Short mmCIF file of C-alpha atoms and ligand atoms in Angstrom, two decimals:
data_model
loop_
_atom_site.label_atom_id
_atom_site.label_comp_id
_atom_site.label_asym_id
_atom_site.label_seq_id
_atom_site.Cartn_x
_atom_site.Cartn_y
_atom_site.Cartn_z
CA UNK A 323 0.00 0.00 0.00
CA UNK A 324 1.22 3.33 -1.31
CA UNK A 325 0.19 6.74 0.17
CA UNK A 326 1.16 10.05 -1.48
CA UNK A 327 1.89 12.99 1.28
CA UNK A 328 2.25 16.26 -0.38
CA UNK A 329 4.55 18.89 1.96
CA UNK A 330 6.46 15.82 3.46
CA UNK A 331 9.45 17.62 3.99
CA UNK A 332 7.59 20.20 5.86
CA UNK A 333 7.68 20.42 9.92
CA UNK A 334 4.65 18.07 10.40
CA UNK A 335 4.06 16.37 6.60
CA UNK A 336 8.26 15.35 7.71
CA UNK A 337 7.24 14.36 11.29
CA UNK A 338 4.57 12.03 9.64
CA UNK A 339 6.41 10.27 7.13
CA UNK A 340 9.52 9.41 9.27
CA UNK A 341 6.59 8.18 12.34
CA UNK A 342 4.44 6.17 9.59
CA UNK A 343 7.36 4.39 8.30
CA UNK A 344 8.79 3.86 11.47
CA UNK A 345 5.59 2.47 12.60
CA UNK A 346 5.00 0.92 9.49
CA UNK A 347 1.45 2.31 9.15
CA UNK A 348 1.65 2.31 5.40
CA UNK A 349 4.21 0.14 2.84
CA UNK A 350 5.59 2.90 0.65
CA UNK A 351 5.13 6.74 0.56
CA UNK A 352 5.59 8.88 -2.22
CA UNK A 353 6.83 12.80 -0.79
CA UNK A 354 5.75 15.61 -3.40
CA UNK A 355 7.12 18.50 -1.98
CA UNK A 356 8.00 22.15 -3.86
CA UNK A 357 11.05 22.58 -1.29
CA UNK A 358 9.89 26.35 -0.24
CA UNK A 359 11.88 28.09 2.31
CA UNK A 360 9.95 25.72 4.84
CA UNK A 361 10.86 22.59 2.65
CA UNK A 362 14.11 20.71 3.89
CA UNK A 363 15.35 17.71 2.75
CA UNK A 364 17.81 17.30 5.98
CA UNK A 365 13.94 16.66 7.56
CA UNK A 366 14.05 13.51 5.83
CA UNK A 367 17.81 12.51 6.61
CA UNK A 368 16.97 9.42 8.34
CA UNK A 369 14.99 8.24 5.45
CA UNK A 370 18.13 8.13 2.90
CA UNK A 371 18.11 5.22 0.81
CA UNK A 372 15.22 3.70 2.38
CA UNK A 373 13.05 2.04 -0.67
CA UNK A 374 9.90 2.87 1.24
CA UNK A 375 10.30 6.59 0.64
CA UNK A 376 10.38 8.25 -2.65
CA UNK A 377 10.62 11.71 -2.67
CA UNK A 378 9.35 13.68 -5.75
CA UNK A 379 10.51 17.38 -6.48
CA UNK A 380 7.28 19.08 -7.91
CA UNK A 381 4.57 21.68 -7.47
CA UNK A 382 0.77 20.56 -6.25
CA UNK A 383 -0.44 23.13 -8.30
CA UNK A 384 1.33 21.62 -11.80
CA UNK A 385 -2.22 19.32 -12.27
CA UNK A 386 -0.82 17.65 -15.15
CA UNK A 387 2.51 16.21 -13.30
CA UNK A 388 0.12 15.40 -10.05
CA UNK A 389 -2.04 13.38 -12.57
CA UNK A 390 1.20 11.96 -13.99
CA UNK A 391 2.09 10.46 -10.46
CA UNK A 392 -0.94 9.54 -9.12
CA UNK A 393 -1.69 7.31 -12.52
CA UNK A 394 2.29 5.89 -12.10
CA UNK A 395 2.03 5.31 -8.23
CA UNK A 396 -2.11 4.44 -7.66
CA UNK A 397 -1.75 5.31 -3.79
CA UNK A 398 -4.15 4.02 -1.77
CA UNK A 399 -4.71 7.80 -0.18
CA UNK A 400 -3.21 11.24 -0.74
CA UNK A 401 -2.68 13.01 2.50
CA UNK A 402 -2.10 16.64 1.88
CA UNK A 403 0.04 18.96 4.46
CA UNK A 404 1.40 20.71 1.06
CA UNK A 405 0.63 24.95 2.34
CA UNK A 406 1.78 28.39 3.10
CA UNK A 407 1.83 27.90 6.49
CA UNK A 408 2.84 31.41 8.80
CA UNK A 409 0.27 33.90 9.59
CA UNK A 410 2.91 36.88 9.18
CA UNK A 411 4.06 35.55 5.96
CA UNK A 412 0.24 36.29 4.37
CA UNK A 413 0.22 39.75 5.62
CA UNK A 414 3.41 40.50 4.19
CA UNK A 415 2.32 38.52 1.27
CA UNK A 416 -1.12 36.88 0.64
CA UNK A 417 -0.92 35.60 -2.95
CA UNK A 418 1.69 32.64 -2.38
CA UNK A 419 -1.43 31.44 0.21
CA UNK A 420 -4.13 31.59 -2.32
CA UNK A 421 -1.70 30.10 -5.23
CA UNK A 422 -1.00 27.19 -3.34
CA UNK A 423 -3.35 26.74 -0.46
CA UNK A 424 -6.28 27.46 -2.64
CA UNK A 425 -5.28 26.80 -6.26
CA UNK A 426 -2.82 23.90 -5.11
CA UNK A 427 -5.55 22.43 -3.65
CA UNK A 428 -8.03 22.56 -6.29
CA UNK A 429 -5.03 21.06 -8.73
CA UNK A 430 -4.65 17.87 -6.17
CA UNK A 431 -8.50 17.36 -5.52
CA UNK A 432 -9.18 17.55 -9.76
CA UNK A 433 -6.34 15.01 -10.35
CA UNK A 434 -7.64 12.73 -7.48
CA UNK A 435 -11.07 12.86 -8.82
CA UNK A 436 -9.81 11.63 -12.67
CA UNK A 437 -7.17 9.15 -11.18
CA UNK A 438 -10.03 7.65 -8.80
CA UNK A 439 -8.35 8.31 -5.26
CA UNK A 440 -10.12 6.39 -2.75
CA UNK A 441 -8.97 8.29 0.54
CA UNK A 442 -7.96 11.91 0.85
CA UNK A 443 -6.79 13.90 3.57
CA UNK A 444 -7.09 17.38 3.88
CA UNK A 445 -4.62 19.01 6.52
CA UNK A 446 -6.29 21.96 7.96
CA UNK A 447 -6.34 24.36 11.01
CA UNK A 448 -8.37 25.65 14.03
CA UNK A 449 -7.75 28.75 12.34
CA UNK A 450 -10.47 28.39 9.96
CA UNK A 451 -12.83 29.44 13.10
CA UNK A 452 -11.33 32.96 13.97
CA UNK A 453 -11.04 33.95 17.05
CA UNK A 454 -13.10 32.40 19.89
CA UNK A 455 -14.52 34.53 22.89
CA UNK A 456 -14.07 33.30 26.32
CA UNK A 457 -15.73 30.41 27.48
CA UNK A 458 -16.62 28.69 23.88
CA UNK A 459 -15.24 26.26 22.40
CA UNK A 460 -15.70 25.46 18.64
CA UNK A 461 -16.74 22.24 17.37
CA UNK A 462 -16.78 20.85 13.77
CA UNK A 463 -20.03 23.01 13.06
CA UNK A 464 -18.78 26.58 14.26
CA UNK A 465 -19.12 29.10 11.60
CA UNK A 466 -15.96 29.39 9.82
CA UNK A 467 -14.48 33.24 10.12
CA UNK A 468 -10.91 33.21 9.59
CA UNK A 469 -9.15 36.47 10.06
CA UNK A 470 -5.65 36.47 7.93
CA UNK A 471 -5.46 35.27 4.37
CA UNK A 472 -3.53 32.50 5.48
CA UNK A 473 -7.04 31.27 7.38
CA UNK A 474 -9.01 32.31 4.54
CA UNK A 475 -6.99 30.32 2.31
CA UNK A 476 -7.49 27.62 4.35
CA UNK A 477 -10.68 27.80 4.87
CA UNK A 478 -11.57 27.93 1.22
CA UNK A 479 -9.49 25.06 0.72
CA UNK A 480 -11.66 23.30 2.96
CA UNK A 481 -14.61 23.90 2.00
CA UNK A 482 -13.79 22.93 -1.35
CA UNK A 483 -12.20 20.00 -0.66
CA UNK A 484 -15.94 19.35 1.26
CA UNK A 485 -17.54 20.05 -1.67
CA UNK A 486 -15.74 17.06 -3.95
CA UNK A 487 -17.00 14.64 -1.11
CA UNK A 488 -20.70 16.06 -2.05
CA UNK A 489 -20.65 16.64 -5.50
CA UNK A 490 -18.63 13.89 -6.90
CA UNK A 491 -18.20 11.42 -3.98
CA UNK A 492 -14.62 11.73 -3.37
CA UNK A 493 -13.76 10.68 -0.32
CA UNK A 494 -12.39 13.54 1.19
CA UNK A 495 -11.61 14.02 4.87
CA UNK A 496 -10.92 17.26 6.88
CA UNK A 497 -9.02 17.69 9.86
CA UNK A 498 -8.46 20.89 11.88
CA UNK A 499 -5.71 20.95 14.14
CA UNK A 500 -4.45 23.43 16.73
CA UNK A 501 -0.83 25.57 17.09
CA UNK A 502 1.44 22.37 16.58
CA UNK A 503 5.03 22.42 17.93
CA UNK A 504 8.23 20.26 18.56
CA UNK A 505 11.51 19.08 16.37
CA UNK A 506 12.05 19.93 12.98
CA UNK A 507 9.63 23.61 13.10
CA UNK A 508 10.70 26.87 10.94
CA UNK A 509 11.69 29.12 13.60
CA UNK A 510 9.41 32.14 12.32
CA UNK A 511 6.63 30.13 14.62
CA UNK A 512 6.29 31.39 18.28
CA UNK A 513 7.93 28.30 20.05
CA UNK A 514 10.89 27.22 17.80
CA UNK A 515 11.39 31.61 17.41
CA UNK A 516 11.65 31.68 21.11
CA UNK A 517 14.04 28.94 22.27
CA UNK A 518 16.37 29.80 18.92
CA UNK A 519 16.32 33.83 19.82
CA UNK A 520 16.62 32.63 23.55
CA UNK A 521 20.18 30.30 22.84
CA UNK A 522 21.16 33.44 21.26
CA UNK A 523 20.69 36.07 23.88
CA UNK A 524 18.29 38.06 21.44
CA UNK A 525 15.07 39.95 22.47
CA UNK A 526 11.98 37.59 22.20
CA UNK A 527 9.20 39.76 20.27
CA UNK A 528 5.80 39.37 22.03
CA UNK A 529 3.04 40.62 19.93
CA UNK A 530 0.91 43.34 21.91
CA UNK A 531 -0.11 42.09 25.44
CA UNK A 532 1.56 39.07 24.84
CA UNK A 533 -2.12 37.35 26.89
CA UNK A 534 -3.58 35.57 23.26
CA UNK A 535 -4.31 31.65 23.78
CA UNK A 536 -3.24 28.91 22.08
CA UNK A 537 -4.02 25.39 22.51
CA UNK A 538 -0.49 23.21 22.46
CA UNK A 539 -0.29 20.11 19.94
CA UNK A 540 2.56 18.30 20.03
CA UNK A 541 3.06 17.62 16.66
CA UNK A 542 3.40 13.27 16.94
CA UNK A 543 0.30 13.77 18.28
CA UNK A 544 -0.86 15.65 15.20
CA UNK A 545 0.30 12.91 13.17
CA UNK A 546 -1.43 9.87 14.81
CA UNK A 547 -4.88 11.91 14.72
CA UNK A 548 -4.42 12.27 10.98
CA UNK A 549 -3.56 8.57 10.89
CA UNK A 550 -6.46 7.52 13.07
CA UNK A 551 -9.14 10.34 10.60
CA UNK A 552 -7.46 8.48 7.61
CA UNK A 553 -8.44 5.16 8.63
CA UNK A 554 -11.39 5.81 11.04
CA UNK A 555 -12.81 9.11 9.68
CA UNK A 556 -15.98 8.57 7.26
CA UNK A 557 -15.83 10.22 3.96
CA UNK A 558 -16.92 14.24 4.06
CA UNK A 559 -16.47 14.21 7.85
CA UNK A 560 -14.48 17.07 9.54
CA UNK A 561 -12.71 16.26 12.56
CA UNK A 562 -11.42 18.41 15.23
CA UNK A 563 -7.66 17.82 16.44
CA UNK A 564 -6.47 19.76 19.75
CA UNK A 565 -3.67 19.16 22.60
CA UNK A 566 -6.04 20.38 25.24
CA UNK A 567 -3.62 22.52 26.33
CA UNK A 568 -4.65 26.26 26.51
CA UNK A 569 -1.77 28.56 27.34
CA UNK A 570 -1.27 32.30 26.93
CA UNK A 571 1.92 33.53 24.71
CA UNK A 572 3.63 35.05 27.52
CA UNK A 573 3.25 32.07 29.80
CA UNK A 574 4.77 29.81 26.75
CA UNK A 575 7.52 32.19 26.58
CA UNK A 576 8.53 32.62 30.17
CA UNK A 577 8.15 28.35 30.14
CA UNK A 578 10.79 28.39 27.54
CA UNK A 579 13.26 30.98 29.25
CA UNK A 580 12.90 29.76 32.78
CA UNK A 581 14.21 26.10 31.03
CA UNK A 582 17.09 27.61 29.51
CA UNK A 583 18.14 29.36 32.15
CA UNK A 584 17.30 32.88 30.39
CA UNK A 585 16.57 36.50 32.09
CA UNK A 586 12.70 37.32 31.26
CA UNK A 587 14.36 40.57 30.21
CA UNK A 588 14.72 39.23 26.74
CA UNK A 589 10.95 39.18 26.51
CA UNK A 590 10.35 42.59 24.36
CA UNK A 591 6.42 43.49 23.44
CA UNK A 592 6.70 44.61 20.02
CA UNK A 593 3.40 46.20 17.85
CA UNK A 594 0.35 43.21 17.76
CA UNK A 595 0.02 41.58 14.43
CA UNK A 596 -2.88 42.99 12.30
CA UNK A 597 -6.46 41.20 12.39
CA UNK A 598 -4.42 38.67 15.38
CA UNK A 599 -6.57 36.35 16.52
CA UNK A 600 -7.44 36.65 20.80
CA UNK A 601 -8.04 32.81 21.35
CA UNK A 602 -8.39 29.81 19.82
CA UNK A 603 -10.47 26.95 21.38
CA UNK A 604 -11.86 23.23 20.10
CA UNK A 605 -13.42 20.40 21.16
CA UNK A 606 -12.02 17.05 20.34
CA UNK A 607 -14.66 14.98 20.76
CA UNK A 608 -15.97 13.64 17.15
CA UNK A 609 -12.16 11.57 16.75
CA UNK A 610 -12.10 10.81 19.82
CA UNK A 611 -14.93 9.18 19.70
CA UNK A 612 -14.57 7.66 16.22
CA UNK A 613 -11.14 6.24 16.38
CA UNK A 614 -9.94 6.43 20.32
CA UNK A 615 -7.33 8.85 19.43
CA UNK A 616 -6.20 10.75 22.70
CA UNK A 617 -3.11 13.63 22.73
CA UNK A 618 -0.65 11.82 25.00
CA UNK A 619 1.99 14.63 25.21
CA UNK A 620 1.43 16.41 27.92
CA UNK A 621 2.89 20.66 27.36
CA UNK A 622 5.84 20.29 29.88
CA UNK A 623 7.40 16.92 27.96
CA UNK A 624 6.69 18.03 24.33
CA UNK A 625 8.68 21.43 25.20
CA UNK A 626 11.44 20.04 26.88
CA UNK A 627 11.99 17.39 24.00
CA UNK A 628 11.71 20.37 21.58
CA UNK A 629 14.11 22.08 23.32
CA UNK A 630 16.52 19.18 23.65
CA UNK A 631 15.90 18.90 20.00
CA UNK A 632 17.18 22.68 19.30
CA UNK A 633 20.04 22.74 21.52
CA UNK A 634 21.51 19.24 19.88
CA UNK A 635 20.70 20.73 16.30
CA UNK A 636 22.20 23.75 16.05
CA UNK A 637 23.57 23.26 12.85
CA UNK A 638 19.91 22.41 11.93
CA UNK A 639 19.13 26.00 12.81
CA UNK A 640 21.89 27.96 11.42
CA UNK A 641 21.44 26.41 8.21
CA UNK A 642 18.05 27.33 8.03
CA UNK A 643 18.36 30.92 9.34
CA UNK A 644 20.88 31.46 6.79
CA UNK A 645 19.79 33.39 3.60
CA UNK A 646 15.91 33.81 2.85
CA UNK A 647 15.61 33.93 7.08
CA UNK A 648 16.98 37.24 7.73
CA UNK A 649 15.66 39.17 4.70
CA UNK A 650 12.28 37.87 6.06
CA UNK A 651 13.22 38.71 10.49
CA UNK A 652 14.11 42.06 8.86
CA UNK A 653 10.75 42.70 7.16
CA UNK A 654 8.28 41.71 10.39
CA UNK A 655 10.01 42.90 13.03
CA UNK A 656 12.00 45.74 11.96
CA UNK A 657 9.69 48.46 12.45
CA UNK A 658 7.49 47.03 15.46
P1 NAD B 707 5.54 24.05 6.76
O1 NAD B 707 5.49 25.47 6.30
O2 NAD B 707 6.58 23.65 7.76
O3 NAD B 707 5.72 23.08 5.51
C1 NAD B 707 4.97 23.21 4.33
C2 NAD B 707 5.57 22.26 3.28
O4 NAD B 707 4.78 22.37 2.10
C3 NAD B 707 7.01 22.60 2.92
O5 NAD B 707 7.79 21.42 2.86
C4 NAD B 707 6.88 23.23 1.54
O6 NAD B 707 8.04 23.07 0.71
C5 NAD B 707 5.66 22.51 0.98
N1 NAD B 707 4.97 23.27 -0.06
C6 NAD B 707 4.58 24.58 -0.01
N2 NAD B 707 4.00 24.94 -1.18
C7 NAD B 707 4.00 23.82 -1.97
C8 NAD B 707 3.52 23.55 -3.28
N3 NAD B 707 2.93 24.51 -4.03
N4 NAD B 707 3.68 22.30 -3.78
C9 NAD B 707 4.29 21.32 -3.04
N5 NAD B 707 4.77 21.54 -1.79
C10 NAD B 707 4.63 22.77 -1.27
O7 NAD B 707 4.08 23.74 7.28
P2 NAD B 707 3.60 22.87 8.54
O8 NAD B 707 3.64 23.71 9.74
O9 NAD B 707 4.29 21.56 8.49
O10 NAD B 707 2.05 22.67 8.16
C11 NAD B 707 1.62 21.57 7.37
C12 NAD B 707 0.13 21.64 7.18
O11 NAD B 707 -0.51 21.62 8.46
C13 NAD B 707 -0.38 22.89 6.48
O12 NAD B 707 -1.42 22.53 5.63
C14 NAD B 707 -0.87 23.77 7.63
O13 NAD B 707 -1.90 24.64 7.19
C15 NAD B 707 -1.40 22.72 8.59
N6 NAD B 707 -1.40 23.09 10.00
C16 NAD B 707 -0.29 23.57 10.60
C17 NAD B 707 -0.31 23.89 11.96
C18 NAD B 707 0.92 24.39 12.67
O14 NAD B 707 0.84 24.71 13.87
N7 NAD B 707 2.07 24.47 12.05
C19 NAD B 707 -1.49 23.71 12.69
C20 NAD B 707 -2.63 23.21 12.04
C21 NAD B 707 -2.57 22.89 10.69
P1 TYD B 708 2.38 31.50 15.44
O1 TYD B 708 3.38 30.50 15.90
O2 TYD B 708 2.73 32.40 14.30
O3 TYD B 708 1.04 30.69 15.17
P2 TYD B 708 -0.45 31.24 14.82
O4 TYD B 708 -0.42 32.69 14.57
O5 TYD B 708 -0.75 30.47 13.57
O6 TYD B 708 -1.29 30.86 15.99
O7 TYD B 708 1.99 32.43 16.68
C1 TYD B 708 1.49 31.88 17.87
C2 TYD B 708 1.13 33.04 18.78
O8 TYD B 708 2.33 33.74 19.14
C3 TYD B 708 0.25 34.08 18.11
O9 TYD B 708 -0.67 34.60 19.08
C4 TYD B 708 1.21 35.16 17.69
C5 TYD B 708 2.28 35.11 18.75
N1 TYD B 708 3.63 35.51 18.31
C6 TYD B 708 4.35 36.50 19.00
O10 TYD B 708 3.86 37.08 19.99
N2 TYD B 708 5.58 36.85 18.55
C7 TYD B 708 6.15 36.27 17.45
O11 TYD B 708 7.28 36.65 17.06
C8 TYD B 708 5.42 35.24 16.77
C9 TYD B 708 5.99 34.56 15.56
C10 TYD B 708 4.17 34.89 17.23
#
């Protein structure tokens, strides 16, 4: 049995492959992955010369070659982390988002509907919902009212995605997971940002009052909730994905200094992102109950493995801060 992952040499499409063949959840995956600035082959290291893992260089967007594949390779299910993925990077610069989030999309979902896919994924984000006042919590039927174009872009992608399970029957399944963290993350999102400025002695940027909630997912547990929608999830279903774990930026922050070691002096409030969402907030319920899938991570063990991770991988980190990295640092928080 084949499966196709698209973004598999992303921070969680990455963590999934190396965990599903590891765990042998699947024979064979085929990686199609555009290498971005967030694409990084060194993700995949332990995966060299493995048989079980082909990785393919390409764009989801280029139909024809997606086509091309999936009529070579016949996976048994496409599951798609392939995205613009940062918040800041869509207000800096939206159309990236809707070329590949929304277009790429549409390119997979038209090329799995010719080829005859029988199972596919659709990697999305609590984001979708917008913010969520104080003492909600959203569950697969909230209204959707995302607030950056990233979340937009999402959020169409979505509900297209929903609509090729309605009008044409392909089995498409959504899941919608919360802020996701641990090894292998781009360090332009809050916790990898944090420990990396933090081994560096440089000011930690906290957006505004610094008291916006997230709810923590450590990121294997990410990937065995996809796992468990893929094989348990019925076809148009959406499912919910959270780490139950509802923390306020600053308290993340002062977590990850007071573990280093680090003065909360670095901690610097800079100007709040525009449109930022207050709070995010799901219930978990509908996989739980459908496949027994639990988050088993608790906060305090994912972060100090993450920040094991960083302070062993430091050429990891320098690497990918070279370059692209600092043009990018200089743009967002310049002027704050
Ligand atoms: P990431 O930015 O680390 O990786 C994205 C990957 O997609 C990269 O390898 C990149 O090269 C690839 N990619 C981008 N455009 C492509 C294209 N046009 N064709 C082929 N490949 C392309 O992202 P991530 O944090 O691993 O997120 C993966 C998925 O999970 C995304 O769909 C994201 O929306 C969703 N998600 C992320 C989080 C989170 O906290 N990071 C939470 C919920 C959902
Ligand atoms: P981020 O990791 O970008 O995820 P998202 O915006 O998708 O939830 O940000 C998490 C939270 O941390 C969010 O409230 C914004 C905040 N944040 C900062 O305060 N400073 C930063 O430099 C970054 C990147 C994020």
């Amino acid at each position: 049995m084949t499966w196709l992952v698209t973004g598999g040499a992303g921070f969680i499409g990455s963590a999934f492959v190396r965990l599903a063949l590891r765990e042998g959840w699947t024979d064979r995956i085929v990686n199609l992955d555009k290498l971005t600035y967030a694409g990084n082959l060194e993700n995949l290291a332990e995966l060299e010369g493995d048989p079980r893992h082909r990785f393919v260089h390409g764009d989801i967007c280029d139909r024809e070659r997606v086509l091309a594949l999936l009529k070579e390779e016949r996976p048994a299910a496409i599951v798609h982390f392939a995205a613009e993925s940062h918040v800041d990077r869509s207000i800096l610069g939206p159309e990236a988002f809707i070329e590949t989030n929304v277009g790429g999309t549409f390119s997979l979902l038209e090329a799995a509907r010719e080829a005859g896919v029988e199972r596919f994924l659709h990697v999305s984000t609590d984001e979708v919902y917008g913010s969520i006042p104080e003492p909600d919590e959203a569950d697969e039927s909230w209204p959707l009212r995302p607030s950056s174009p990233y979340s937009a872009s999402k959020a169409g992608s979505d509900l297209l995605a929903l609509s090729y399970w309605i009008t044409f029957r392909l089995p498409v399944i959504v899941t919608r997971a919360s802020n996701n963290y641990g090894p292998y993350q781009f360090p332009e999102k809050l916790i990898p940002l944090m420990i990396s400025n933090a081994l560096e002695d440089r000011p930690l940027p906290i957006y505004g009052d610094g008291m916006q909630v997230r709810d923590w997912l450590f990121v294997e547990d990410h990937c065995r909730a996809v796992r468990a929608a893929l094989e348990k999830g019925a076809p148009g279903g959406i499912y919910n994905i959270g780490g139950s774990r509802a923390l306020p930026n600053r308290r993340v922050v002062e977590m990850i200094l007071d573990a280093l070691g680090k003065p909360r002096s670095l901690m610097t409030q800079v100007a709040d992102r525009p449109g930022h969402d207050r709070r995010y907030a799901i219930t978990t319920a509908r996989l739980e109950q459908a496949s027994g899938w639990r988050a088993l991570v608790p906060f305090e063990e994912g972060l100090e493995r993450t920040i094991r991770w960083y302070r062993e991988n430091t050429g990891w980190v320098a690497r990918v801060k070279s370059g692209e990295y600092q043009r990018y640092y200089e743009r967002n928080y310049a002027n704050r």
